[in-house]
Amino acid sequence: VAPEARKRGLARHLMRLGMDAARAANARELTCAVDARNAPAIALYDRFGLSEVGRRVALVRSTRATHGNSSRS
């Protein structure tokens, strides 16, 4: 979410929409990938009951130093 749009509930709303769509499609699993440094996103996923199931060394190749990424479902 763009910095100027943060703290307005947009991410929470999008999560609800996505999870509702998954339920309507009878999905049995939901997987998200999040940068391990993104504490606000991790906290949001925790509030929705998602839990960490694994980590990837690098999710996206970058010219910066690679940091761990966390997969949550």
Coordinates of C-alpha atoms in Angstrom, one line a residue:
V1 CA 0.0 0.0 0.0
A2 CA 1.4 3.4 -1.0
P3 CA 2.6 5.4 2.0
E4 CA 0.0 8.2 1.6
A5 CA -2.8 5.6 1.6
R6 CA -1.6 3.8 4.8
K7 CA -3.6 3.7 8.1
R8 CA -6.9 3.8 6.3
G9 CA -7.8 0.1 6.5
L10 CA -7.2 -0.5 2.8
A11 CA -5.0 -3.6 3.3
R12 CA -7.4 -5.0 5.9
H13 CA -10.3 -4.5 3.4
L14 CA -8.3 -6.1 0.6
M15 CA -7.5 -9.1 2.8
R16 CA -11.2 -9.5 3.7
L17 CA -12.2 -9.4 0.0
G18 CA -9.5 -11.9 -0.9
M19 CA -10.3 -14.3 1.9
D20 CA -14.1 -14.0 1.2
A21 CA -13.4 -14.8 -2.5
A22 CA -11.3 -17.8 -1.5
R23 CA -14.0 -19.1 0.8
A24 CA -16.6 -18.7 -1.9
A25 CA -14.4 -20.7 -4.2
N26 CA -14.1 -23.4 -1.6
A27 CA -10.3 -22.8 -1.3
R28 CA -8.7 -25.0 1.3
E29 CA -5.5 -23.0 1.6
L30 CA -4.3 -19.4 1.2
T31 CA -0.7 -18.6 0.7
C32 CA 0.9 -15.1 1.0
A33 CA 4.5 -14.1 0.5
V34 CA 5.9 -11.2 2.5
D35 CA 9.3 -9.6 3.0
A36 CA 10.5 -10.5 6.5
R37 CA 11.2 -6.8 7.1
N38 CA 7.5 -5.8 6.5
A39 CA 6.3 -5.9 10.1
P40 CA 3.0 -4.1 9.3
A41 CA 2.0 -6.8 6.7
I42 CA 3.1 -9.6 9.0
A43 CA 1.0 -8.2 11.8
L44 CA -2.0 -7.9 9.4
Y45 CA -1.6 -11.5 8.3
D46 CA -1.3 -12.6 12.0
R47 CA -4.6 -10.7 12.8
F48 CA -6.3 -12.7 10.0
G49 CA -5.1 -16.0 11.5
L50 CA -2.3 -16.7 9.0
S51 CA 0.8 -18.3 10.3
E52 CA 4.4 -18.7 9.0
V53 CA 5.0 -22.0 7.3
G54 CA 8.3 -21.5 5.7
R55 CA 11.0 -19.0 4.6
R56 CA 12.7 -18.5 1.3
V57 CA 16.2 -17.2 1.0
A58 CA 15.3 -14.8 -1.8
L59 CA 11.8 -14.3 -3.3
V60 CA 12.8 -11.5 -5.7
R61 CA 16.3 -10.9 -7.1
S62 CA 17.5 -7.5 -6.1
T63 CA 20.7 -5.4 -6.4
R64 CA 20.5 -4.8 -2.7
A65 CA 21.5 -7.2 0.0
T66 CA 19.1 -10.2 0.1
H67 CA 17.0 -10.5 3.2
G68 CA 14.9 -13.5 4.3
N69 CA 11.3 -13.7 3.1
S70 CA 8.5 -15.4 5.0
S71 CA 5.7 -17.4 3.5
R72 CA 2.5 -17.4 5.5
S73 CA -0.7 -19.4 5.1

